[in-house]
Coordinates of C-alpha atoms in Angstrom, one line a residue:
X1238 CA 207.9 52.4 -26.7
X1239 CA 204.9 50.9 -28.0
X1240 CA 204.0 53.2 -30.7
X1241 CA 207.2 52.6 -32.4
X1242 CA 206.4 49.1 -33.0
X1243 CA 203.4 48.6 -35.5
X1244 CA 203.5 46.5 -38.4
X1245 CA 201.9 46.9 -41.6
X1246 CA 198.8 44.9 -42.5
X1247 CA 199.5 44.4 -45.9
X1248 CA 202.3 43.4 -48.3
X1249 CA 206.1 43.9 -47.5
X1250 CA 206.3 46.1 -50.8
X1251 CA 207.9 44.6 -54.0
X1252 CA 208.3 41.1 -54.9
X1253 CA 211.4 39.1 -54.7
X1254 CA 212.8 36.0 -55.9
X1255 CA 213.7 33.2 -53.5
X1256 CA 217.6 32.4 -53.8
X1257 CA 218.5 29.8 -56.1
X1258 CA 215.1 29.6 -57.8
X1259 CA 214.7 30.3 -61.6
X1260 CA 211.4 29.2 -61.9
X1261 CA 208.0 30.9 -61.1
X1262 CA 206.0 29.3 -58.9
X1263 CA 202.4 28.3 -59.0
X1264 CA 200.0 30.3 -56.3
X1265 CA 200.6 28.6 -53.0
X1266 CA 198.2 30.4 -51.0
X1267 CA 194.6 29.3 -51.9
X1268 CA 191.5 31.5 -51.3
X1269 CA 189.4 30.8 -48.0
X1270 CA 186.2 29.4 -49.0
X1271 CA 183.1 31.4 -48.3
X1272 CA 181.8 28.7 -46.8
X1273 CA 184.5 27.5 -44.4
X1274 CA 183.6 27.7 -40.8
X1275 CA 185.3 27.1 -37.8
X1276 CA 184.8 26.9 -33.9
X1277 CA 188.3 28.0 -33.1
X1278 CA 188.7 31.6 -31.3
X1279 CA 192.1 33.3 -32.3
X1280 CA 191.6 35.0 -28.5
X1281 CA 192.7 31.7 -27.4
X1282 CA 196.2 31.7 -28.9
X1283 CA 197.7 35.0 -28.1
X1284 CA 200.0 36.0 -25.6
X1285 CA 198.3 36.3 -22.2
X1286 CA 198.9 37.3 -18.5
X1287 CA 200.4 34.2 -16.4
X1288 CA 204.0 32.6 -15.3
X1289 CA 205.5 33.4 -18.5
X1290 CA 204.8 36.9 -18.5
X1291 CA 206.1 37.8 -14.6
X1292 CA 208.4 41.3 -14.9
X1293 CA 206.0 42.8 -17.2
X1294 CA 202.9 45.2 -17.3
X1295 CA 199.9 44.0 -19.6
X1296 CA 197.8 46.6 -21.1
X1297 CA 194.6 46.2 -23.4
X1298 CA 194.0 49.7 -23.4
X1299 CA 197.2 50.3 -25.7
X1300 CA 197.2 49.4 -29.4
X1301 CA 198.9 46.1 -29.6
X1302 CA 202.1 47.4 -31.3
X1303 CA 204.1 44.4 -30.4
X1304 CA 203.2 41.8 -33.1
X1305 CA 202.4 41.4 -36.7
X1306 CA 199.6 42.4 -38.0
X1307 CA 196.9 39.6 -38.7
X1308 CA 196.8 40.3 -42.4
X1309 CA 200.6 40.2 -42.9
X1310 CA 200.7 36.4 -43.7
X1311 CA 199.2 37.0 -47.3
X1312 CA 202.0 39.8 -47.6
X1313 CA 204.8 37.2 -47.2
X1314 CA 203.8 35.2 -49.7
X1315 CA 204.0 38.2 -52.4
X1316 CA 207.4 39.4 -50.5
X1317 CA 209.0 36.0 -51.1
X1318 CA 208.3 35.9 -54.9
X1319 CA 205.4 33.6 -54.9
X1320 CA 203.5 35.2 -57.9
X1321 CA 200.0 34.4 -58.3
X1322 CA 199.5 34.4 -54.3
X1323 CA 195.6 35.6 -53.7
X1324 CA 196.5 38.8 -51.4
X1325 CA 192.8 39.2 -50.0
X1326 CA 192.6 36.0 -47.9
X1327 CA 190.9 37.0 -44.9
X1328 CA 191.0 35.0 -41.7
X1329 CA 188.0 33.1 -40.2
X1330 CA 188.8 35.0 -36.9
X1331 CA 191.4 37.1 -35.5
X1332 CA 192.5 38.6 -32.1
X1333 CA 195.3 41.1 -30.4
X1334 CA 196.8 40.2 -27.2
X1335 CA 197.6 42.6 -24.5
X1336 CA 200.7 44.8 -25.0
X1337 CA 203.4 44.0 -22.4
X1338 CA 206.2 45.8 -21.2
X1339 CA 208.9 46.2 -18.4
X1340 CA 208.7 49.2 -16.0
X1341 CA 211.5 51.0 -17.9
X1342 CA 209.7 50.0 -21.3
X1343 CA 213.4 48.5 -22.6
X1344 CA 211.5 45.4 -23.2
X1345 CA 208.2 44.6 -24.6
X1346 CA 206.0 42.1 -26.1
X1347 CA 202.9 41.5 -27.8
X1348 CA 201.2 39.1 -30.0
X1349 CA 198.1 38.4 -32.5
X1350 CA 196.6 35.3 -33.5
X1351 CA 194.2 34.2 -36.9
X1352 CA 192.5 31.0 -37.8
X1353 CA 192.4 30.1 -41.1
X1354 CA 191.3 26.9 -43.1
X1355 CA 194.1 24.4 -42.7
X1356 CA 195.6 24.3 -46.4
X1357 CA 196.5 28.3 -45.8
X1358 CA 198.3 27.2 -42.6
X1359 CA 200.1 24.5 -44.5
X1360 CA 201.2 26.8 -47.2
X1361 CA 202.2 29.5 -44.6
X1362 CA 204.7 26.7 -43.3
X1363 CA 206.1 26.8 -46.8
X1364 CA 206.4 30.4 -46.6
X1365 CA 208.1 30.6 -43.9
X1366 CA 210.8 28.2 -44.9
X1367 CA 211.7 30.8 -47.9
X1368 CA 215.1 32.2 -47.8
X1369 CA 213.4 35.6 -48.3
X1370 CA 211.1 35.2 -45.5
X1371 CA 213.9 37.0 -42.9
X1372 CA 213.8 40.0 -44.9
X1373 CA 210.2 40.3 -45.3
X1374 CA 210.1 40.1 -42.1
X1375 CA 212.4 43.3 -41.8
X1376 CA 210.2 45.0 -44.5
X1377 CA 207.3 44.8 -42.6
X1378 CA 208.5 45.8 -39.1
X1379 CA 210.0 49.0 -41.2
X1380 CA 206.9 49.8 -42.7
X1381 CA 204.6 49.4 -39.7
X1382 CA 207.1 52.0 -37.8
X1383 CA 207.1 54.6 -40.8
X1384 CA 203.5 54.0 -40.7
X1385 CA 202.6 54.1 -37.1
X1386 CA 200.6 57.2 -35.9
X1387 CA 201.9 60.1 -33.7
X1388 CA 205.4 59.8 -34.3
X1389 CA 207.6 62.8 -34.1
X1390 CA 208.5 64.4 -37.5
X1391 CA 211.8 63.3 -38.8
X1392 CA 211.7 60.2 -37.0
X1393 CA 213.7 57.4 -38.7
X1394 CA 213.9 53.5 -38.8
X1395 CA 216.6 51.5 -40.1
X1396 CA 216.8 47.8 -40.6
X1397 CA 220.3 47.1 -39.9
X1398 CA 220.0 43.4 -40.5
X1399 CA 217.9 40.2 -40.4
X1400 CA 218.7 36.6 -39.8
X1401 CA 217.0 33.5 -39.4
X1402 CA 217.6 31.8 -35.9
X1403 CA 216.6 28.5 -34.6
X1404 CA 212.8 28.7 -32.7
X1405 CA 212.2 27.4 -29.5
X1406 CA 210.8 24.1 -29.6
X1407 CA 207.2 23.9 -31.5
X1408 CA 207.7 27.0 -33.1
X1409 CA 207.6 27.4 -37.1
X1410 CA 210.4 30.2 -37.5
X1411 CA 212.2 33.1 -35.6
X1412 CA 213.6 36.0 -37.4
X1413 CA 216.2 38.2 -35.7
X1414 CA 215.3 41.8 -36.5
X1415 CA 218.2 44.3 -35.5
X1416 CA 217.0 47.9 -36.1
X1417 CA 218.2 51.5 -35.1
X1418 CA 215.4 54.5 -34.7
X1419 CA 215.6 57.9 -34.0
X1420 CA 212.9 59.9 -32.2
X1421 CA 214.2 63.6 -30.9
X1422 CA 217.8 62.1 -30.4
X1423 CA 220.9 60.1 -31.3
X1424 CA 219.8 56.8 -32.9
X1425 CA 219.3 54.0 -30.8
X1426 CA 219.8 50.4 -31.3
X1427 CA 216.9 47.7 -30.9
X1428 CA 216.6 43.9 -31.4
X1429 CA 213.5 42.1 -32.3
X1430 CA 212.8 38.2 -32.0
X1431 CA 209.6 37.9 -34.3
X1432 CA 208.0 34.5 -33.8
X1433 CA 205.5 32.5 -35.7
X1434 CA 203.5 29.6 -35.1
X1435 CA 201.6 27.8 -37.7
X1436 CA 199.7 24.6 -36.6
X1437 CA 196.3 23.3 -37.4
X1438 CA 194.2 26.2 -38.7
X1439 CA 196.1 28.8 -36.2
X1440 CA 198.6 31.5 -37.1
X1441 CA 200.0 33.3 -33.5
X1442 CA 202.8 35.5 -34.4
X1443 CA 204.7 37.2 -31.3
X1444 CA 207.4 39.4 -30.8
X1445 CA 209.8 40.2 -28.2
X1446 CA 211.6 43.3 -28.3
X1447 CA 214.8 45.2 -26.3
X1448 CA 216.2 48.6 -26.4
X1449 CA 220.3 48.5 -26.9
X1450 CA 220.5 44.8 -26.1
X1451 CA 219.3 41.3 -27.5
X1452 CA 215.8 39.6 -26.0
X1453 CA 216.7 37.6 -23.0
X1454 CA 216.6 33.8 -24.2
X1455 CA 214.7 32.9 -21.3
X1456 CA 212.3 35.2 -21.7
X1457 CA 211.7 34.2 -25.7
X1458 CA 211.8 30.5 -24.5
X1459 CA 209.1 31.4 -21.7
X1460 CA 206.7 33.3 -23.9
X1461 CA 206.8 30.6 -26.8
X1462 CA 206.3 27.9 -24.3
X1463 CA 202.7 29.4 -23.6
X1464 CA 201.8 30.3 -27.0
X1465 CA 202.7 26.3 -28.4
X1466 CA 200.8 25.1 -25.3
X1467 CA 197.9 26.8 -26.5
X1468 CA 198.2 26.2 -30.3
X1469 CA 198.4 22.7 -29.5
X1470 CA 195.2 22.7 -28.0
X1471 CA 192.6 22.7 -31.4

């Protein structure tokens, strides 16, 4: 199931204007200075094995298909219609966490993290509050699926809905994406809870997906707690 979850590393596609906003916005994601330095390590802020991942098998040999690309945040800026946002910001450090799945592969999780100058993270919080943000998350999920390697010819991935939901404590934003996909049989419904923590200099993005049903809230809360605890330590 992991190959179905690849997400795009670039923008969401065409830009869109935030609801209710008729005035073009100024660029909100500053370009990271070449002189910017940090002693933070992105690998300290991804989901790793622990009590929170009980019942899941971890794999570091598989490409992490369970979370947004570390480059996705600059795509969000363009996607929500923030004209002039620089699409070429590079993180100071980035990392992918293990891919997690249950034995039956019906529930899966993954994460990525990146370190940026603090002003980039501050603007990321504003972007995540934009009304268009959930739609951008869905666009990235679909783009990632359609660009994933080794998918059977004729596979489809359809976004059914994207909804902003109240995130667990300490999480900046949570988008629930309902989708339908086909491989070589009937369409299969899936639900993804895609979460983001923007704090200090760290962006940690992580996802819980489940086939047929919505992710278990207890699982979502457990892994969120691990990420929030880690991002608090900067």
